[in-house]
Coordinates of C-alpha atoms and ligand atoms in Angstrom, one line a residue:
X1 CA 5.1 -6.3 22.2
X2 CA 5.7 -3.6 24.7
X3 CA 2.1 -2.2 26.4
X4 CA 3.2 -1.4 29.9
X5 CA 2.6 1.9 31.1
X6 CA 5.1 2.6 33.2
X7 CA 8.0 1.4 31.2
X8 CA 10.8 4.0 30.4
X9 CA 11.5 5.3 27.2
X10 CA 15.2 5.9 26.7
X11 CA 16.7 8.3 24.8
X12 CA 20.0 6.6 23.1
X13 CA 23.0 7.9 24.5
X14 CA 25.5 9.8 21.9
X15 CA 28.7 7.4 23.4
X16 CA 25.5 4.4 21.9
X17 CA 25.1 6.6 18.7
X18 CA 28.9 6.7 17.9
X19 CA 29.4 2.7 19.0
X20 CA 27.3 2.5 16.0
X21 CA 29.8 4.2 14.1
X22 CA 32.4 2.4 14.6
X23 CA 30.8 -0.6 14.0
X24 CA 29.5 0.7 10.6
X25 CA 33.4 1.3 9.9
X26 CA 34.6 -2.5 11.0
X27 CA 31.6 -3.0 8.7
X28 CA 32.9 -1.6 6.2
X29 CA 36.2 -2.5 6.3
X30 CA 35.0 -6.1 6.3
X31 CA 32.8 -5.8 2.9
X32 CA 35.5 -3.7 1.2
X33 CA 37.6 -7.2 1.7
X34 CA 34.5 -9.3 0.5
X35 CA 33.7 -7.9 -2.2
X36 CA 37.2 -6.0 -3.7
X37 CA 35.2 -5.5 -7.7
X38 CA 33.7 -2.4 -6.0
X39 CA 31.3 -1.5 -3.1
X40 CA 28.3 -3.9 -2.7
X41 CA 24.8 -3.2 -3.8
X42 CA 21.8 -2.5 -1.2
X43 CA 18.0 -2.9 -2.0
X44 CA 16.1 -1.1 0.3
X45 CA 11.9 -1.7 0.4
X46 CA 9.7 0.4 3.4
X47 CA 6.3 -0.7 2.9
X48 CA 3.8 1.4 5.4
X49 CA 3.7 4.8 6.4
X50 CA 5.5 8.1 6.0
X51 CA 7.1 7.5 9.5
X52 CA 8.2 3.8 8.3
X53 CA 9.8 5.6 4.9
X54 CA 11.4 8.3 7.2
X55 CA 12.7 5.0 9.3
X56 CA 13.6 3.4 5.5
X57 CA 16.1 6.9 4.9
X58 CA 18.4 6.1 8.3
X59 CA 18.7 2.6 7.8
X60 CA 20.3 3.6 4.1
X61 CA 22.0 6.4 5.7
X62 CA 23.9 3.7 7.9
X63 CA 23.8 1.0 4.9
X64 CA 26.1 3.4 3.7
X65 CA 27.9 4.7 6.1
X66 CA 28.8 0.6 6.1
X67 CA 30.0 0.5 3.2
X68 CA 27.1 -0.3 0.5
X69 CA 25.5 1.4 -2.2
X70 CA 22.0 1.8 -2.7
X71 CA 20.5 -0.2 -5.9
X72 CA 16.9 -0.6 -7.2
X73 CA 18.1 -3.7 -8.8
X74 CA 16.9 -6.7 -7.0
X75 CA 18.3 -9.5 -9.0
X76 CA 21.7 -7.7 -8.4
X77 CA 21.7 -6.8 -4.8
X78 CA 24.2 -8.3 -2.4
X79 CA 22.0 -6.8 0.4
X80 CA 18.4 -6.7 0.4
X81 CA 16.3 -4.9 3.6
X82 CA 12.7 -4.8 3.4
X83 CA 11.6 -2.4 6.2
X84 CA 8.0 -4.4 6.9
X85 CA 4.5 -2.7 8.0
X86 CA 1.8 -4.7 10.0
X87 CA -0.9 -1.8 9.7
X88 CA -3.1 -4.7 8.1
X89 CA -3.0 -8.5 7.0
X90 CA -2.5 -7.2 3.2
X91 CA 1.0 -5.8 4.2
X92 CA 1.8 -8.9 6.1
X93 CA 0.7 -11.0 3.2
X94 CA 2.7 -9.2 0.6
X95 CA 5.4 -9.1 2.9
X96 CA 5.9 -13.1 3.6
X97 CA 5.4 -13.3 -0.2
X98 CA 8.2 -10.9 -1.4
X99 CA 11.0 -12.8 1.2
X100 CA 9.6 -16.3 0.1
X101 CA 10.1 -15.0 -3.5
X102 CA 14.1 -14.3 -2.3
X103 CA 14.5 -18.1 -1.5
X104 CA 15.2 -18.3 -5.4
X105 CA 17.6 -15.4 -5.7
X106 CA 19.4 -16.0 -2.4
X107 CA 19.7 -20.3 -4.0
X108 CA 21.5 -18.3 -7.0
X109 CA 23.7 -16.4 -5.0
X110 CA 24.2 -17.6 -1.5
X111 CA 26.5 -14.4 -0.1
X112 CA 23.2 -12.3 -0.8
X113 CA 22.0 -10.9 3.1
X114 CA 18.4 -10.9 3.6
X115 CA 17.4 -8.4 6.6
X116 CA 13.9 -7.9 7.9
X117 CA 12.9 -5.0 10.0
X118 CA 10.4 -2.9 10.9
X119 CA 7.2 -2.7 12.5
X120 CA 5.8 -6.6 11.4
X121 CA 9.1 -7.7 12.8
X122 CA 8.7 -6.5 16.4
X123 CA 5.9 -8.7 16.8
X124 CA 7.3 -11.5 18.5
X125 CA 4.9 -14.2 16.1
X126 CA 6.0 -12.6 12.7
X127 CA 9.7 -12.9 13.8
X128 CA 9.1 -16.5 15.4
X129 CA 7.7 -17.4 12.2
X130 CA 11.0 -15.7 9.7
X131 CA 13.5 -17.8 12.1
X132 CA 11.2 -21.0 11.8
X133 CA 9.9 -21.1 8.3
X134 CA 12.0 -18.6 6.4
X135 CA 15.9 -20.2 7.6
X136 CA 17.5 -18.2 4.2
X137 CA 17.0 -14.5 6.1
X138 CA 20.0 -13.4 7.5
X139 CA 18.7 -10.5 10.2
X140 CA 15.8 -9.7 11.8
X141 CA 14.9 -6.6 14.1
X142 CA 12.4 -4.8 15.5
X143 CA 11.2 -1.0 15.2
X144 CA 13.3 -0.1 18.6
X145 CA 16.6 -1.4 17.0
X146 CA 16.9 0.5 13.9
X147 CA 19.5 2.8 15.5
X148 CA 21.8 -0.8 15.6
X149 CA 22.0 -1.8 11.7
X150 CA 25.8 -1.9 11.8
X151 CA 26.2 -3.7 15.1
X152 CA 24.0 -6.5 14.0
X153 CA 25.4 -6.5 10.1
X154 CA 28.7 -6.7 11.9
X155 CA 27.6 -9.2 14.5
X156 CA 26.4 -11.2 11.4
X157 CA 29.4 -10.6 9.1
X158 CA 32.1 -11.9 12.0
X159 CA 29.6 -14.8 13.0
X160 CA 28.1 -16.1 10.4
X161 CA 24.6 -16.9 11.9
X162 CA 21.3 -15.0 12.1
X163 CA 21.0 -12.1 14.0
X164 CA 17.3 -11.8 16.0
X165 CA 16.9 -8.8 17.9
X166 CA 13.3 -7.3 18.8
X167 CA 13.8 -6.6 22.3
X168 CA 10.2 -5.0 24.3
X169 CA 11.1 -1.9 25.1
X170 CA 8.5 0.8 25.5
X171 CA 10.3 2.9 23.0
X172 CA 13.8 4.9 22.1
X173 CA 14.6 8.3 20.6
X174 CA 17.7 8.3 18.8
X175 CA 19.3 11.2 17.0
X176 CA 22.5 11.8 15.0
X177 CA 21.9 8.8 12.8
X178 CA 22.8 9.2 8.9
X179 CA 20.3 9.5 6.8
X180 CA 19.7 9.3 3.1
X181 CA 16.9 11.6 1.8
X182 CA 15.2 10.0 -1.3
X183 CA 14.4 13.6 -2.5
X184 CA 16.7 16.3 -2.6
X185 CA 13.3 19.2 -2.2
X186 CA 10.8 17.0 0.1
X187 CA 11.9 16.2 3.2
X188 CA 10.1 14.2 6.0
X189 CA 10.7 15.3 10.0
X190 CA 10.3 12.8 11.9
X191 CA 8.8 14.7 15.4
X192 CA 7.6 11.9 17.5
X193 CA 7.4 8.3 18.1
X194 CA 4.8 5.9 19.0
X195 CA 1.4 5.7 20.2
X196 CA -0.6 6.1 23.5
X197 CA -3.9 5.7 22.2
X198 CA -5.0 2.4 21.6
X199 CA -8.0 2.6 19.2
X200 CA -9.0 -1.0 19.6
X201 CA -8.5 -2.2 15.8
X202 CA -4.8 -0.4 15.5
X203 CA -1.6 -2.3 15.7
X204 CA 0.9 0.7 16.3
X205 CA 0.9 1.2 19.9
X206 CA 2.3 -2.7 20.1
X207 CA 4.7 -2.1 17.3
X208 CA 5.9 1.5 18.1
X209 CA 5.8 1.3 21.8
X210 CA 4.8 4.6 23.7
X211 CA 4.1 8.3 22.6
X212 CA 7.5 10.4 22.5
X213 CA 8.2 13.2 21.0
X214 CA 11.7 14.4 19.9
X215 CA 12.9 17.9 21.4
X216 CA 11.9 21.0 19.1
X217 CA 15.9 22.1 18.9
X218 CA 16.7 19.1 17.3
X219 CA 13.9 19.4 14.9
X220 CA 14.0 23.3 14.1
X221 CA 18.1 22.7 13.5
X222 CA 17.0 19.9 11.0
X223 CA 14.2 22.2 9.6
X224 CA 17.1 25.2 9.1
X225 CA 19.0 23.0 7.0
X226 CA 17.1 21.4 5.2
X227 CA 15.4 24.7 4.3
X228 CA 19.6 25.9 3.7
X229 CA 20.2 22.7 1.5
X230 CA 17.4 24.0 -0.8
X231 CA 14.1 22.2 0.5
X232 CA 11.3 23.1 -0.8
X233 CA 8.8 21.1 1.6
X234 CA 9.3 19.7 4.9
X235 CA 6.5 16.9 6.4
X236 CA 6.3 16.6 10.0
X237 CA 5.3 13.0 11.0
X238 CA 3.6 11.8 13.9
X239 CA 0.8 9.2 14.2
X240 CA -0.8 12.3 16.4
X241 CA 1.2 15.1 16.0
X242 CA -1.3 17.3 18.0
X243 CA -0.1 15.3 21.2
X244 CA 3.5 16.8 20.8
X245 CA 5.1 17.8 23.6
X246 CA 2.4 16.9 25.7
X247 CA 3.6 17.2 29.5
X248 CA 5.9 19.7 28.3
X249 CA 5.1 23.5 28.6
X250 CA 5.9 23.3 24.6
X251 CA 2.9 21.8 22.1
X252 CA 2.5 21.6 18.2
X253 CA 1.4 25.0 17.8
X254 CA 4.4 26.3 19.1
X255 CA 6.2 24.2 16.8
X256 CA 4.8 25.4 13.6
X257 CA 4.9 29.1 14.7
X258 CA 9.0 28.4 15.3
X259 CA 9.1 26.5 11.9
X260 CA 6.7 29.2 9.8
X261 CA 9.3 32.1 10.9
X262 CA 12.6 30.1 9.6
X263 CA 13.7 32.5 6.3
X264 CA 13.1 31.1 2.9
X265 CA 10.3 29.6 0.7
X266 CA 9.6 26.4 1.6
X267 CA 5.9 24.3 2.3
X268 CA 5.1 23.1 5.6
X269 CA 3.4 20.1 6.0
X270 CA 2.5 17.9 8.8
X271 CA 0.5 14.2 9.0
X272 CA -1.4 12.6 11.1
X273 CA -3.9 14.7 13.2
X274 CA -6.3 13.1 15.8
X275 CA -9.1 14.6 16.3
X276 CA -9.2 14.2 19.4
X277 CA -6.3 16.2 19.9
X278 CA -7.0 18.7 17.3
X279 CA -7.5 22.2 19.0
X280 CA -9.2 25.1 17.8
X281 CA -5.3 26.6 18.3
X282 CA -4.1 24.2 16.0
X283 CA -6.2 25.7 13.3
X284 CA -5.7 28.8 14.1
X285 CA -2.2 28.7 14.1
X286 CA -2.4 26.9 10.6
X287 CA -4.4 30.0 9.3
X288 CA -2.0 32.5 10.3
X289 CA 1.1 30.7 9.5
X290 CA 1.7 31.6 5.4
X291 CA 4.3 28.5 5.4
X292 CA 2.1 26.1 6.6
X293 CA -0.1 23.9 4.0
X294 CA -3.6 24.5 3.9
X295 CA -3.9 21.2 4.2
X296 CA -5.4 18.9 7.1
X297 CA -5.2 15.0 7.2
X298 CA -8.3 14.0 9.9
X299 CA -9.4 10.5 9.9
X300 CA -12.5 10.1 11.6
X301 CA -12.5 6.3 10.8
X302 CA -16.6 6.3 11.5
X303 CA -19.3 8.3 11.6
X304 CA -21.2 6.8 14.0
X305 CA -20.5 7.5 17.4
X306 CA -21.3 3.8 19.0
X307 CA -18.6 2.9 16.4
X308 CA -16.3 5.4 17.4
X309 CA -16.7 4.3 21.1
X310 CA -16.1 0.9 20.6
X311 CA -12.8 1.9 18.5
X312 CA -11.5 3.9 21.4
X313 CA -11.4 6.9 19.2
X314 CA -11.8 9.7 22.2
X315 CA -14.1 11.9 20.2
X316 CA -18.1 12.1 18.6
X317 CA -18.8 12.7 15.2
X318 CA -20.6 16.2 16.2
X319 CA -16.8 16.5 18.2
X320 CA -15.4 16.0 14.6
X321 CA -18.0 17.9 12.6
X322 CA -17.4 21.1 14.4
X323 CA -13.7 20.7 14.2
X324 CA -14.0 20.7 10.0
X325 CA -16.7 23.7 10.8
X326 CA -14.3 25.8 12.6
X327 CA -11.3 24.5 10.1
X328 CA -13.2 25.6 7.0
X329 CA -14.2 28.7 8.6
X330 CA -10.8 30.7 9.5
X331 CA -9.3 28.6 6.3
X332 CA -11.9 29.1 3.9
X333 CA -9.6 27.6 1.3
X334 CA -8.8 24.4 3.6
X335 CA -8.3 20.9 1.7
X336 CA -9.5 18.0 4.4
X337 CA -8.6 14.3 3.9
X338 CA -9.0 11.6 5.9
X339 CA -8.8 7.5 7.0
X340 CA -12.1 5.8 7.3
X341 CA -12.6 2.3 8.4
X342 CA -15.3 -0.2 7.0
X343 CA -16.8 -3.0 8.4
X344 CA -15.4 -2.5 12.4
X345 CA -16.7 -5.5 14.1
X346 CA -20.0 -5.4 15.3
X347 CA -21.5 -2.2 12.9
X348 CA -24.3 -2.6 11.3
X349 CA -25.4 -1.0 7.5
X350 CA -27.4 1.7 9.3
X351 CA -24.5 2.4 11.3
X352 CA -22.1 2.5 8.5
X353 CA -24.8 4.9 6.6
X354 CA -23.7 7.4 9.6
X355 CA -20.1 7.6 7.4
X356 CA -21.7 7.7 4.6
X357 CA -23.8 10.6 5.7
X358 CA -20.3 12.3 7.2
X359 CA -18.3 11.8 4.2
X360 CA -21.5 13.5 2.0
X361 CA -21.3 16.5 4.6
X362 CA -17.5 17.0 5.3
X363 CA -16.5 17.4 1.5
X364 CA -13.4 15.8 1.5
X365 CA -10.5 16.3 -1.2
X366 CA -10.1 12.6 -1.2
X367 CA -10.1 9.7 1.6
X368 CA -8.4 6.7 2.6
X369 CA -10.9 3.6 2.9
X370 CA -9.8 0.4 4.3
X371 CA -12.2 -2.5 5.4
X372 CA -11.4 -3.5 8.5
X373 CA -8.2 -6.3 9.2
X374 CA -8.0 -8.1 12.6
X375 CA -4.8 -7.7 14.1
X376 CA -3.2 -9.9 16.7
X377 CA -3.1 -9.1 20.4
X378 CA -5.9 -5.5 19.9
X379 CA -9.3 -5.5 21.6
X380 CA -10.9 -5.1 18.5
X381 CA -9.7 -8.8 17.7
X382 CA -11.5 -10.2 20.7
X383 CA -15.0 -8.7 19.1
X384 CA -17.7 -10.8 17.8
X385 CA -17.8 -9.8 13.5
X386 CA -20.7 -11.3 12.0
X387 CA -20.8 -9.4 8.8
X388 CA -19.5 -11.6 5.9
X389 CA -16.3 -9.9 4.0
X390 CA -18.1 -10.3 0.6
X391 CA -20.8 -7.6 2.6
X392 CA -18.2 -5.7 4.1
X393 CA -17.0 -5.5 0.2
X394 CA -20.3 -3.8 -1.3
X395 CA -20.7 -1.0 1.6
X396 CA -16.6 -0.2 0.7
X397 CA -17.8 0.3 -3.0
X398 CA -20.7 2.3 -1.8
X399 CA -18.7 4.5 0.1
X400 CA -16.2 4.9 -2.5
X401 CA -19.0 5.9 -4.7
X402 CA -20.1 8.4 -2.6
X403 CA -16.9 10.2 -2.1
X404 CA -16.2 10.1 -6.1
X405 CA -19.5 12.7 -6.2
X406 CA -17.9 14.5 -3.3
X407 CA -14.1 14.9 -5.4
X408 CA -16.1 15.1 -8.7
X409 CA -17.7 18.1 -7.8
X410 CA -14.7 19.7 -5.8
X411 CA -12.8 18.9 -8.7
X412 CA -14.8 20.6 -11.3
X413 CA -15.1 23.8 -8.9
X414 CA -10.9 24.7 -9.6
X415 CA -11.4 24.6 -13.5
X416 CA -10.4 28.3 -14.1
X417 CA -8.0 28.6 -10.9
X418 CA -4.3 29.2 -11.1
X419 CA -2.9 27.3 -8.2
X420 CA 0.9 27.3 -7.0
X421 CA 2.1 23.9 -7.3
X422 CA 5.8 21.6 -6.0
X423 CA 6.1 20.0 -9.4
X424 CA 7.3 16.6 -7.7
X425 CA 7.4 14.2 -10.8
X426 CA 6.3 12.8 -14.2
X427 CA 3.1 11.1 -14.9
X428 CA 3.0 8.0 -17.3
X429 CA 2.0 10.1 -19.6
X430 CA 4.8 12.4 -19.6
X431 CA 3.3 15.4 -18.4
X432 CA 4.4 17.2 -14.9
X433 CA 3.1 16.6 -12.1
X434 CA 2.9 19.6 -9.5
X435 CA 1.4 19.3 -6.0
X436 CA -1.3 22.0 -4.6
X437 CA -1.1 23.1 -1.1
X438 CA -4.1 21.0 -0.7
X439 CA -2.3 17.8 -1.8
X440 CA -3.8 17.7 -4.9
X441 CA -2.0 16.7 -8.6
X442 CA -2.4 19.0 -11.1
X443 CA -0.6 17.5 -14.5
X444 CA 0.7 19.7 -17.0
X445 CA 2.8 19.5 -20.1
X446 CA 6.0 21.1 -19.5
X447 CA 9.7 20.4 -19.3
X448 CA 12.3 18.6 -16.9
X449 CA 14.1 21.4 -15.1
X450 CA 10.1 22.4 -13.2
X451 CA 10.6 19.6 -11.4
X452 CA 11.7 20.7 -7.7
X453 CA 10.3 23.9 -7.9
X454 CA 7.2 26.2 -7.7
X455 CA 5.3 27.4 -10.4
X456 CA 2.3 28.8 -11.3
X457 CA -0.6 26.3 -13.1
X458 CA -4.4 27.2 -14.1
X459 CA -6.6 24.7 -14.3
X460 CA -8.5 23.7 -17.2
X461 CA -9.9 20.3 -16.5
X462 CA -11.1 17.8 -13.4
X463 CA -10.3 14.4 -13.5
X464 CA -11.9 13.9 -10.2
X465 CA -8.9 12.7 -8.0
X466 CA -6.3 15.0 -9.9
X467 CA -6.8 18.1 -12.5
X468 CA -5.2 18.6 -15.4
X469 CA -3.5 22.4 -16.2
X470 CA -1.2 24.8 -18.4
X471 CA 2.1 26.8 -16.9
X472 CA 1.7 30.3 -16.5
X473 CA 5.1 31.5 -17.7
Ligands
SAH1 N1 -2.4 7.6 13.7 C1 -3.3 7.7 12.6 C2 -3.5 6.5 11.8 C3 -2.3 5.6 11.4 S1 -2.7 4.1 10.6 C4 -4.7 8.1 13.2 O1 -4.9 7.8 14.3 O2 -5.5 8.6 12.4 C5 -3.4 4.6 9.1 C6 -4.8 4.2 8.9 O3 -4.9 2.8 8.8 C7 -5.8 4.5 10.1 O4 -6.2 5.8 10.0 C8 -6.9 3.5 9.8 O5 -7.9 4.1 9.0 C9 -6.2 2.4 9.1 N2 -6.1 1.2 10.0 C10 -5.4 1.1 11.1 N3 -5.6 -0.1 11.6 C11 -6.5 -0.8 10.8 C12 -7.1 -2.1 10.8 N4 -6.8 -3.0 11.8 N5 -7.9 -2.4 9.8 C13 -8.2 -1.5 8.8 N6 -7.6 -0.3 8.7 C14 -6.8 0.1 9.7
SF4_2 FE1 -3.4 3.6 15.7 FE2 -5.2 5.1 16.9 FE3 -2.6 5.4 17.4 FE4 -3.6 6.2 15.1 S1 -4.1 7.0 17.1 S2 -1.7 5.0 15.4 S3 -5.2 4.6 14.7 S4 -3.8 3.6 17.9
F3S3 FE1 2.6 0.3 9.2 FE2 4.1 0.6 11.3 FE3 3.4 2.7 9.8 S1 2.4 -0.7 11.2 S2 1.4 2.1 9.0 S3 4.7 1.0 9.1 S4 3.7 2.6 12.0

């Protein structure tokens, strides 16, 4: 796990960058022998984040560039890569049981490669545990060796034993790698990497390595053709995107000013914002930029402000409650959502009443709840946590209640609107689902073609977390 300060982040060399491609080519020569019926099959999983998913589309990008093809049939797959999350023990948990499940498959056929990557992975316990207990995977990396897929598929392929490699480092930036969008109108930008900020319950910082943030060229050339290619939204990631650039004369205003004035009619988007960070320029520069969603993701994780100091959070909750009264102010028509944490160690009911207060005031669009997981190596692990799970369990419910009210009645205030939605998808139900600047579903009976496009939906009922609409033709 990499926590030292003054280690160097490196950016990855373009002579490193196109190693990599010539490895993905011995790669692939070596498959297109193996397996002479036809190119072999690769399942890809990315459990986590956005910024793990954006991760998920360059490791297919160089799957393929190694000769595989992408498959979403495990039972088939001569190549399965789960990209793993360690954000809380449930990911872990579901993790360890999804490879243990492959034992079976990889008995049936034994040429099938197993790889594990990803954030879980760079923790040297999770990996100590695949190459003791779990002998069937094949490769195993860490977040700071995605760029090297085809080195280590190759290293594996001419060798024939497993491949470990989740070297501390305090964090690379690489750039030029393939990648393989899942969407061909949604896009994510990756902008930075990392984490400085070490709220005391979060495992990023150890898994990510330090705060960098990828140079606004690159990003505003990926942004110009993606918009050229037909994009019709583009998500900046970040696990604090208001920190961008810091210690450069350039921030994240400045970004989204550059980004808002590229031609053509695409959404702007942009996840996650710490509050901490979050400057009345920021908002500003949200209200007056017409490409940029009116849409902010704040978690405040706690309302209460011995809470939020014990979590290392940098900010009040009066810090926070004037930054959604500003927000709401010069974007009257702003959609808020947010991450809230339950059960930190040590709070108390009264204490956790303080979020329930918060969430009653801030009228969110939805929220996020998690109850609070101990991860390995944080403060917050190290802190005395009296209150019984079971406990922990009936304030979650309680909070959830109160935010239902909160949606319910936001909700039931759009009956009547027209709104101009993405149309993204289909429901289950077979009607189409569209996306509101505000990031919020509006379902509507319509036909196949909507669907990467904008149209025009009025409301005409609230289902609480989504609405329900016709097409205005
Ligand atoms: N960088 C973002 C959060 C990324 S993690 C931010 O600072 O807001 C996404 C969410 O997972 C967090 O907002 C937090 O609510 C939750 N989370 C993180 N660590 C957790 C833990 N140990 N237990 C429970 N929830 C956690
Ligand atoms: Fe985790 Fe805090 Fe960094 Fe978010 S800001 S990723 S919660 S350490
Ligand atoms: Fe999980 Fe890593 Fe994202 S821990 S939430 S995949 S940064």
């Amino acid at each position: 796990m990499s926590q030292a300060d003054n280690a160097q982040i490196r950016t990855v060399t373009e002579a490193e960058i196109e190693k990599q491609r010539e490895y993905a080519a011995l790669v692939s020569t070596a498959v297109s022998l193996r397996y002479p019926q036809g190119a072999p099959k690769a399942f890809v999983h990315t459990y986590g984040c956005q910024g793990n998913v954006a991760d998920g589309e360059r490791l297919e990008g160089m799957l393929i560039e190694s000769g595989y093809e992408l498959t979403d049939d495990l039972n088939s797959a001569d190549l399965v890569l789960y990209n793993t999350c360690a954000i809380r023990e449930h990911a872990e948990d579901r993790l360890i049981g999804n490879v243990g499940a492959l034992k079976v498959i990889k008995k049936q056929r034994p040429s099938m490669k197993i790889v594990l990557c990803g954030c879980m992975m760079q923790q040297e316990w999770a990996a100590e545990k695949i190459r003791k207990s779990y002998p069937f995977v094949d490769i195993v990396f860490g977040t700071h060796a995605i760029y090297k897929l085809p080195e280590l598929l190759y290293r594996n392929f001419t060798s024939g034993k497993r491949v470990f490699d989740i070297e501390d480092e305090a964090g690379v930036i690489a750039e030029g790698l393939p990648v393989h969008r899942d969407s061909n109108f949604k896009a994510w930008i990756p902008i930075m990497y990392g984490c400085n900020n070490f709220c005391s319950y979060c495992i990023v910082p150890y898994v990510r390595g330090r705060e960098r943030s990828r140079d606004p060229q690159i990003i505003l050339e990926e942004a110009r053709q993606l918009v050229a290619a037909g994009y019709k939204e583009i998500t900046l990631l970040g696990q604090n995107v208001n920190s961008y650039g810091k210690g450069t004369d350039y921030n994240f205003s400045k970004l989204l000013r550059e980004l808002n004035a590229i031609e053509g009619d695409f959404l702007i988007r942009f996840m996650t914002s710490h509050p901490k960070d979050c400057t009345f320029e920021l908002l500003d520069t949200m209200a007056q930029c017409d490409k940029v969603a009116k849409h902010l993701h704040l978690p405040f994780q706690s309302g209460n402000n011995r809470v939020l100091k014990e979590m290392n959070r940098g900010y009040t909750r009066e810090k926070y409650l004037s930054l959604l009264e500003y927000a709401y102010k010069v974007m009257p028509e702003l959609s808020v959502t947010a991450d809230v944490i339950v059960g930190f160690p040590g709070e108390t009911y009264e204490e956790f009443l303080d979020t329930v207060s918060l969430v009653n005031e801030a009228k969110f669009t939805s929220m996020y709840t998690f109850i609070f997981s101990s991860r390995k190596g944080t403060k917050a692990e190290k802190m005395p946590d009296p209150v019984s799970r079971e406990e922990k369990g009936k304030w979650f419910r309680e909070l959830l209640d109160a935010q239902e009210a909160v949606a319910a009645k936001r909700s039931a205030s759009c009956v009547g609107r027209t709104y101009r939605v993405l149309c993204e998808s289909v429901s289950k139900g077979g009607l189409i689902e569209g996306r509101t600047q505000g990031n919020v579903i509006i379902e509507f009976p319509g036909s196949l073609d909507l669907i990467g496009g904008y149209h025009e939906v009025k409301v005409t009922e609230s289902l609480t977390w989504i609405l329900r609409g016709e097409l205005i033709s």
